[in-house]
GROMACS .gro file of C-alpha atoms in nm:
model
  308
    1MET     CA    1   9.478  38.107 -14.740
    2ALA     CA    2   9.181  37.947 -14.562
    3GLU     CA    3   9.233  37.843 -14.203
    4LYS     CA    4   9.140  37.475 -14.225
    5THR     CA    5   9.417  37.240 -14.109
    6ILE     CA    6   9.453  36.940 -14.342
    7ARG     CA    7   9.487  36.628 -14.127
    8ILE     CA    8   9.715  36.372 -14.294
    9GLY     CA    9   9.643  36.008 -14.205
   10THR     CA   10   9.929  35.761 -14.225
   11ARG     CA   11  10.047  35.424 -14.096
   12ASP     CA   12  10.307  35.456 -13.822
   13SER     CA   13  10.594  35.274 -13.992
   14GLU     CA   14  10.907  35.473 -14.076
   15LEU     CA   15  10.839  35.458 -14.451
   16ALA     CA   16  10.473  35.558 -14.417
   17LEU     CA   17  10.569  35.851 -14.195
   18TRP     CA   18  10.837  35.956 -14.446
   19GLN     CA   19  10.567  35.960 -14.716
   20ALA     CA   20  10.327  36.160 -14.498
   21HIS     CA   21  10.598  36.415 -14.411
   22THR     CA   22  10.683  36.453 -14.781
   23VAL     CA   23  10.320  36.543 -14.856
   24GLN     CA   24  10.308  36.767 -14.548
   25ASN     CA   25  10.616  36.962 -14.661
   26GLN     CA   26  10.478  37.009 -15.011
   27LEU     CA   27  10.142  37.133 -14.879
   28ARG     CA   28  10.313  37.365 -14.631
   29SER     CA   29  10.527  37.515 -14.907
   30LEU     CA   30  10.198  37.605 -15.079
   31GLY     CA   31  10.082  37.779 -14.760
   32TYR     CA   32   9.848  37.514 -14.615
   33LYS     CA   33   9.827  37.420 -14.247
   34THR     CA   34   9.869  37.046 -14.184
   35GLU     CA   35   9.879  36.791 -13.906
   36ILE     CA   36   9.996  36.427 -13.920
   37ILE     CA   37   9.784  36.158 -13.752
   38ALA     CA   38   9.936  35.806 -13.735
   39VAL     CA   39   9.707  35.501 -13.734
   40LYS     CA   40   9.808  35.132 -13.693
   41SER     CA   41   9.694  34.896 -13.968
   42ASP     CA   42   9.603  34.527 -13.952
   43GLY     CA   43   9.871  34.458 -14.211
   44ASP     CA   44  10.137  34.575 -13.966
   45ILE     CA   45   9.987  34.390 -13.670
   46ILE     CA   46   9.923  34.045 -13.823
   47LEU     CA   47  10.273  33.940 -13.923
   48ASP     CA   48  10.241  33.563 -13.927
   49LYS     CA   49  10.016  33.522 -14.234
   50PRO     CA   50  10.106  33.586 -14.598
   51LEU     CA   51   9.934  33.900 -14.727
   52TYR     CA   52   9.715  33.716 -14.976
   53GLU     CA   53   9.576  33.492 -14.702
   54LEU     CA   54   9.439  33.789 -14.512
   55GLY     CA   55   9.163  33.811 -14.772
   56ILE     CA   56   9.171  34.186 -14.817
   57THR     CA   57   9.311  34.366 -15.115
   58GLY     CA   58   9.431  34.686 -14.961
   59ILE     CA   59   9.479  34.563 -14.606
   60PHE     CA   60   9.721  34.851 -14.545
   61THR     CA   61   9.477  35.111 -14.673
   62LYS     CA   62   9.160  34.990 -14.501
   63THR     CA   63   9.230  35.137 -14.155
   64LEU     CA   64   9.305  35.480 -14.301
   65ASP     CA   65   8.999  35.468 -14.527
   66ILE     CA   66   8.782  35.407 -14.220
   67ALA     CA   67   8.951  35.695 -14.032
   68MET     CA   68   8.880  35.922 -14.331
   69ILE     CA   69   8.517  35.813 -14.369
   70ASN     CA   70   8.471  35.870 -13.992
   71GLY     CA   71   8.608  36.224 -14.028
   72LYS     CA   72   8.922  36.168 -13.818
   73VAL     CA   73   9.160  36.254 -14.104
   74ASP     CA   74   9.119  36.451 -14.429
   75ILE     CA   75   9.368  36.273 -14.653
   76ALA     CA   76   9.564  35.948 -14.653
   77VAL     CA   77   9.905  35.894 -14.811
   78HIS     CA   78   9.983  35.548 -14.949
   79SER     CA   79  10.239  35.358 -15.151
   80MET     CA   80  10.022  35.339 -15.460
   81LYS     CA   81  10.099  34.972 -15.524
   82ASP     CA   82   9.921  34.886 -15.194
   83VAL     CA   83   9.599  35.062 -15.294
   84PRO     CA   84   9.312  34.852 -15.440
   85THR     CA   85   9.222  34.947 -15.798
   86ALA     CA   86   8.867  35.028 -15.685
   87LEU     CA   87   8.860  35.291 -15.411
   88PRO     CA   88   8.588  35.277 -15.141
   89LYS     CA   89   8.268  35.474 -15.204
   90GLY     CA   90   8.316  35.841 -15.127
   91ILE     CA   91   8.698  35.834 -15.153
   92VAL     CA   92   8.884  35.972 -15.455
   93GLN     CA   93   9.240  35.990 -15.583
   94ALA     CA   94   9.346  36.352 -15.526
   95ALA     CA   95   9.711  36.339 -15.642
   96VAL     CA   96   9.986  36.105 -15.757
   97LEU     CA   97  10.330  36.235 -15.669
   98GLU     CA   98  10.628  36.217 -15.905
   99ARG     CA   99  10.748  35.861 -15.918
  100ALA     CA  100  11.071  35.734 -15.760
  101ASN     CA  101  11.275  35.427 -15.864
  102VAL     CA  102  11.034  35.161 -15.999
  103LEU     CA  103  11.265  34.860 -15.972
  104ASP     CA  104  11.283  34.570 -15.729
  105ILE     CA  105  11.622  34.500 -15.571
  106LEU     CA  106  11.789  34.199 -15.415
  107VAL     CA  107  11.941  34.267 -15.073
  108HIS     CA  108  12.202  34.002 -14.990
  109LYS     CA  109  12.478  33.931 -14.739
  110GLY     CA  110  12.792  34.014 -14.928
  111THR     CA  111  12.843  33.751 -15.195
  112THR     CA  112  12.611  33.654 -15.481
  113ASP     CA  113  12.762  33.310 -15.556
  114PHE     CA  114  12.431  33.164 -15.441
  115LEU     CA  115  12.261  33.285 -15.761
  116GLU     CA  116  12.436  33.004 -15.947
  117GLU     CA  117  12.360  32.745 -15.677
  118GLU     CA  118  12.076  32.641 -15.453
  119ALA     CA  119  11.957  32.931 -15.243
  120THR     CA  120  11.682  33.062 -15.018
  121ILE     CA  121  11.527  33.396 -15.106
  122ALA     CA  122  11.265  33.576 -14.896
  123THR     CA  123  10.963  33.775 -15.019
  124GLY     CA  124  10.599  33.811 -14.917
  125SER     CA  125  10.493  33.897 -15.274
  126LEU     CA  126  10.347  33.639 -15.513
  127ARG     CA  127  10.464  33.851 -15.806
  128ARG     CA  128  10.826  33.850 -15.689
  129GLN     CA  129  10.811  33.483 -15.591
  130ALA     CA  130  10.677  33.374 -15.931
  131GLN     CA  131  10.926  33.583 -16.130
  132TRP     CA  132  11.212  33.458 -15.911
  133TRP     CA  133  11.112  33.095 -15.965
  134ASN     CA  134  11.070  33.158 -16.336
  135ARG     CA  135  11.437  33.262 -16.348
  136TYR     CA  136  11.579  33.042 -16.067
  137PRO     CA  137  11.356  32.732 -16.054
  138ASN     CA  138  11.591  32.544 -15.816
  139HIS     CA  139  11.583  32.816 -15.545
  140LYS     CA  140  11.365  32.803 -15.235
  141VAL     CA  141  11.142  33.107 -15.170
  142VAL     CA  142  11.022  33.177 -14.814
  143ASP     CA  143  10.757  33.419 -14.692
  144LEU     CA  144  10.868  33.755 -14.553
  145ARG     CA  145  10.621  33.995 -14.392
  146GLY     CA  146  10.615  34.323 -14.203
  147ASN     CA  147  10.716  34.679 -14.280
  148VAL     CA  148  11.049  34.754 -14.447
  149ASN     CA  149  11.246  34.780 -14.121
  150THR     CA  150  11.100  34.453 -13.987
  151ARG     CA  151  11.184  34.272 -14.311
  152MET     CA  152  11.543  34.402 -14.316
  153GLN     CA  153  11.586  34.282 -13.957
  154LYS     CA  154  11.440  33.939 -14.041
  155LEU     CA  155  11.686  33.906 -14.328
  156LYS     CA  156  11.973  33.975 -14.084
  157ASP     CA  157  11.835  33.729 -13.826
  158ASN     CA  158  11.779  33.436 -14.064
  159GLU     CA  159  11.999  33.208 -14.271
  160TRP     CA  160  11.846  33.324 -14.601
  161ASP     CA  161  12.075  33.424 -14.887
  162GLY     CA  162  11.878  33.734 -14.979
  163ALA     CA  163  11.543  33.912 -14.989
  164VAL     CA  164  11.362  34.117 -15.254
  165PHE     CA  165  11.249  34.473 -15.178
  166ALA     CA  166  11.115  34.769 -15.372
  167SER     CA  167  11.412  34.995 -15.429
  168ALA     CA  168  11.208  35.312 -15.367
  169GLY     CA  169  11.108  35.213 -15.015
  170LEU     CA  170  11.466  35.149 -14.903
  171GLU     CA  171  11.596  35.462 -15.077
  172ARG     CA  172  11.337  35.683 -14.909
  173ILE     CA  173  11.450  35.590 -14.557
  174ASN     CA  174  11.821  35.544 -14.638
  175LEU     CA  175  11.822  35.168 -14.585
  176LYS     CA  176  11.937  35.061 -14.932
  177PRO     CA  177  12.271  34.877 -14.903
  178GLU     CA  178  12.537  34.983 -15.153
  179ASN     CA  179  12.578  34.626 -15.279
  180ALA     CA  180  12.205  34.565 -15.345
  181ILE     CA  181  12.140  34.432 -15.696
  182GLU     CA  182  11.880  34.602 -15.917
  183LEU     CA  183  11.654  34.336 -16.067
  184ASP     CA  184  11.596  34.501 -16.404
  185TRP     CA  185  11.454  34.173 -16.540
  186MET     CA  186  11.173  34.168 -16.281
  187ILE     CA  187  10.861  34.359 -16.386
  188PRO     CA  188  10.749  34.571 -16.090
  189ALA     CA  189  10.410  34.584 -15.924
  190PRO     CA  190  10.162  34.818 -16.092
  191ALA     CA  191  10.232  35.172 -15.958
  192GLN     CA  192  10.551  35.067 -15.775
  193GLY     CA  193  10.759  35.368 -15.669
  194ALA     CA  194  10.459  35.605 -15.676
  195MET     CA  195  10.280  35.767 -15.382
  196VAL     CA  196   9.911  35.850 -15.397
  197VAL     CA  197   9.705  36.088 -15.184
  198VAL     CA  198   9.334  36.011 -15.140
  199ALA     CA  199   9.062  36.238 -15.002
  200MET     CA  200   8.685  36.245 -14.949
  201GLU     CA  201   8.512  36.331 -15.276
  202ASN     CA  202   8.294  36.601 -15.116
  203ASP     CA  203   8.589  36.784 -14.957
  204ASP     CA  204   8.656  37.051 -15.222
  205PHE     CA  205   8.904  37.251 -15.012
  206THR     CA  206   9.131  36.953 -14.952
  207ILE     CA  207   9.106  36.817 -15.307
  208ASP     CA  208   9.192  37.161 -15.446
  209ALA     CA  209   9.497  37.182 -15.217
  210VAL     CA  210   9.626  36.830 -15.280
  211SER     CA  211   9.567  36.831 -15.658
  212GLN     CA  212   9.851  37.086 -15.685
  213LEU     CA  213  10.094  36.805 -15.593
  214ASN     CA  214   9.990  36.586 -15.888
  215ASP     CA  215  10.252  36.474 -16.143
  216ILE     CA  216  10.069  36.416 -16.472
  217GLU     CA  217  10.323  36.174 -16.625
  218THR     CA  218  10.317  35.952 -16.315
  219GLU     CA  219   9.939  35.974 -16.300
  220ILE     CA  220   9.902  35.851 -16.659
  221CYS     CA  221  10.159  35.570 -16.631
  222THR     CA  222  10.016  35.438 -16.302
  223TYR     CA  223   9.664  35.461 -16.444
  224ILE     CA  224   9.768  35.235 -16.733
  225GLU     CA  225   9.934  34.983 -16.499
  226ARG     CA  226   9.641  34.973 -16.258
  227GLN     CA  227   9.391  34.941 -16.542
  228PHE     CA  228   9.591  34.640 -16.664
  229LEU     CA  229   9.577  34.491 -16.313
  230ARG     CA  230   9.205  34.560 -16.271
  231THR     CA  231   9.120  34.409 -16.612
  232LEU     CA  232   9.310  34.092 -16.523
  233GLU     CA  233   9.120  34.096 -16.189
  234GLY     CA  234   9.443  34.066 -16.000
  235GLY     CA  235   9.356  34.253 -15.684
  236CYS     CA  236   9.655  34.225 -15.453
  237THR     CA  237   9.705  33.856 -15.504
  238ALA     CA  238   9.789  33.718 -15.850
  239PRO     CA  239  10.149  33.733 -15.979
  240ILE     CA  240  10.101  34.035 -16.205
  241GLY     CA  241  10.364  34.292 -16.302
  242ALA     CA  242  10.317  34.607 -16.509
  243LEU     CA  243  10.528  34.905 -16.607
  244ALA     CA  244  10.439  35.199 -16.831
  245THR     CA  245  10.705  35.456 -16.917
  246TYR     CA  246  10.686  35.775 -17.122
  247ASP     CA  247  10.938  35.816 -17.404
  248GLU     CA  248  10.957  36.193 -17.450
  249GLU     CA  249  11.158  36.181 -17.773
  250ALA     CA  250  10.914  35.953 -17.954
  251ASP     CA  251  10.610  36.091 -17.764
  252GLU     CA  252  10.513  35.730 -17.698
  253ILE     CA  253  10.422  35.519 -17.398
  254ASN     CA  254  10.607  35.189 -17.360
  255PHE     CA  255  10.418  34.923 -17.168
  256LYS     CA  256  10.537  34.589 -17.030
  257GLY     CA  257  10.297  34.354 -16.856
  258VAL     CA  258  10.329  34.001 -16.722
  259LEU     CA  259  10.107  33.734 -16.567
  260LEU     CA  260  10.268  33.424 -16.417
  261SER     CA  261  10.151  33.103 -16.255
  262ILE     CA  262  10.219  33.093 -15.880
  263ASP     CA  263  10.505  32.843 -15.931
  264GLY     CA  264  10.657  33.066 -16.200
  265LYS     CA  265  10.649  32.792 -16.463
  266GLN     CA  266  10.398  32.969 -16.687
  267LYS     CA  267  10.460  33.324 -16.800
  268ILE     CA  268  10.249  33.534 -17.036
  269GLU     CA  269  10.408  33.865 -17.133
  270ILE     CA  270  10.321  34.170 -17.338
  271ASP     CA  271  10.545  34.451 -17.463
  272LYS     CA  272  10.370  34.737 -17.644
  273LYS     CA  273  10.438  35.088 -17.765
  274THR     CA  274  10.155  35.332 -17.824
  275ALA     CA  275  10.110  35.698 -17.911
  276VAL     CA  276  10.050  35.912 -17.602
  277SER     CA  277   9.710  36.012 -17.744
  278ASP     CA  278   9.595  35.647 -17.708
  279TRP     CA  279   9.699  35.595 -17.342
  280LYS     CA  280   9.346  35.570 -17.199
  281LYS     CA  281   9.285  35.214 -17.322
  282LEU     CA  282   9.643  35.083 -17.321
  283GLY     CA  283   9.618  34.895 -16.990
  284PHE     CA  284   9.279  34.748 -17.079
  285ASN     CA  285   9.383  34.639 -17.430
  286SER     CA  286   9.709  34.486 -17.305
  287ALA     CA  287   9.522  34.287 -17.039
  288GLN     CA  288   9.271  34.165 -17.298
  289GLU     CA  289   9.558  34.036 -17.511
  290ILE     CA  290   9.703  33.848 -17.213
  291LEU     CA  291   9.360  33.700 -17.129
  292LYS     CA  292   9.313  33.579 -17.488
  293ASN     CA  293   9.666  33.441 -17.490
  294GLY     CA  294   9.601  33.186 -17.213
  295GLY     CA  295   9.563  33.434 -16.931
  296GLU     CA  296   9.196  33.360 -16.867
  297ALA     CA  297   9.264  32.994 -16.790
  298LEU     CA  298   9.570  33.087 -16.585
  299MET     CA  299   9.376  33.343 -16.375
  300ALA     CA  300   9.108  33.081 -16.306
  301GLU     CA  301   9.379  32.836 -16.196
  302ILE     CA  302   9.542  33.096 -15.967
  303LYS     CA  303   9.208  33.177 -15.801
  304GLN     CA  304   9.148  32.806 -15.735
  305GLN     CA  305   9.495  32.767 -15.582
  306LEU     CA  306   9.451  33.070 -15.355
  307LYS     CA  307   9.116  32.936 -15.227
  308LYS     CA  308   9.282  32.623 -15.088
   0.00000   0.00000   0.00000
């Protein structure tokens, strides 16, 4: 095995480090030398503004991209849902790891009586906020920012009834409470539960090493979801959910997509099945259907609202 040490760039939150160590262990088991380099991101530092106001899709990935372009790290490990659908020039997707739990969960303080009453729920995601309001229009939704640990602490410190998290993130660092409720009615963010490794496109050694970690089923399903997002021009901001799953028995891909207004009052959904051989255009075609079905006007409205 060649002597080059693969330097793994990561944010310094507990979850990001867990992800980086997972990749490190898999590369080491293949015989590669690795080193982890932690970098702080603006998304972790600026905690008082909602994510979509920061004006960057991929705020969590930007710092690591710069470190990679500057030659300080060889690869970066990300929660795939945080990664913009268009990667920066010179950076390529080297592997998508096998996906974990895709669902969102509600973490609450013991009783769920509040679901039938007036309640305050915390989330920093427009997608979760809109889907929550669509189902519970009389609830109040407040902004919740920071890494997973910070958000769990804020939930404890405030009078809120509950907060919405990605199940995978809490499971990975053993923070998922036993009484958390899986929100199987909420369509997840495109690529939720998946981890992606990116590298410099001219770094053949590293790409060859990392590509051995790729899970083809996860790669295809996340590709479909991200293509749907990109076609709707969602970036990180619009309330867009997407989930593609492979049905082995039928050899089909099932796809669910949703676009909502920010207040959750309007909801345009799609539910499609397609032969695996036709997966390449599934995300694009589904997004086109949504756009024709009122989505184009809704996207324009959302963009206007977010400019204010």
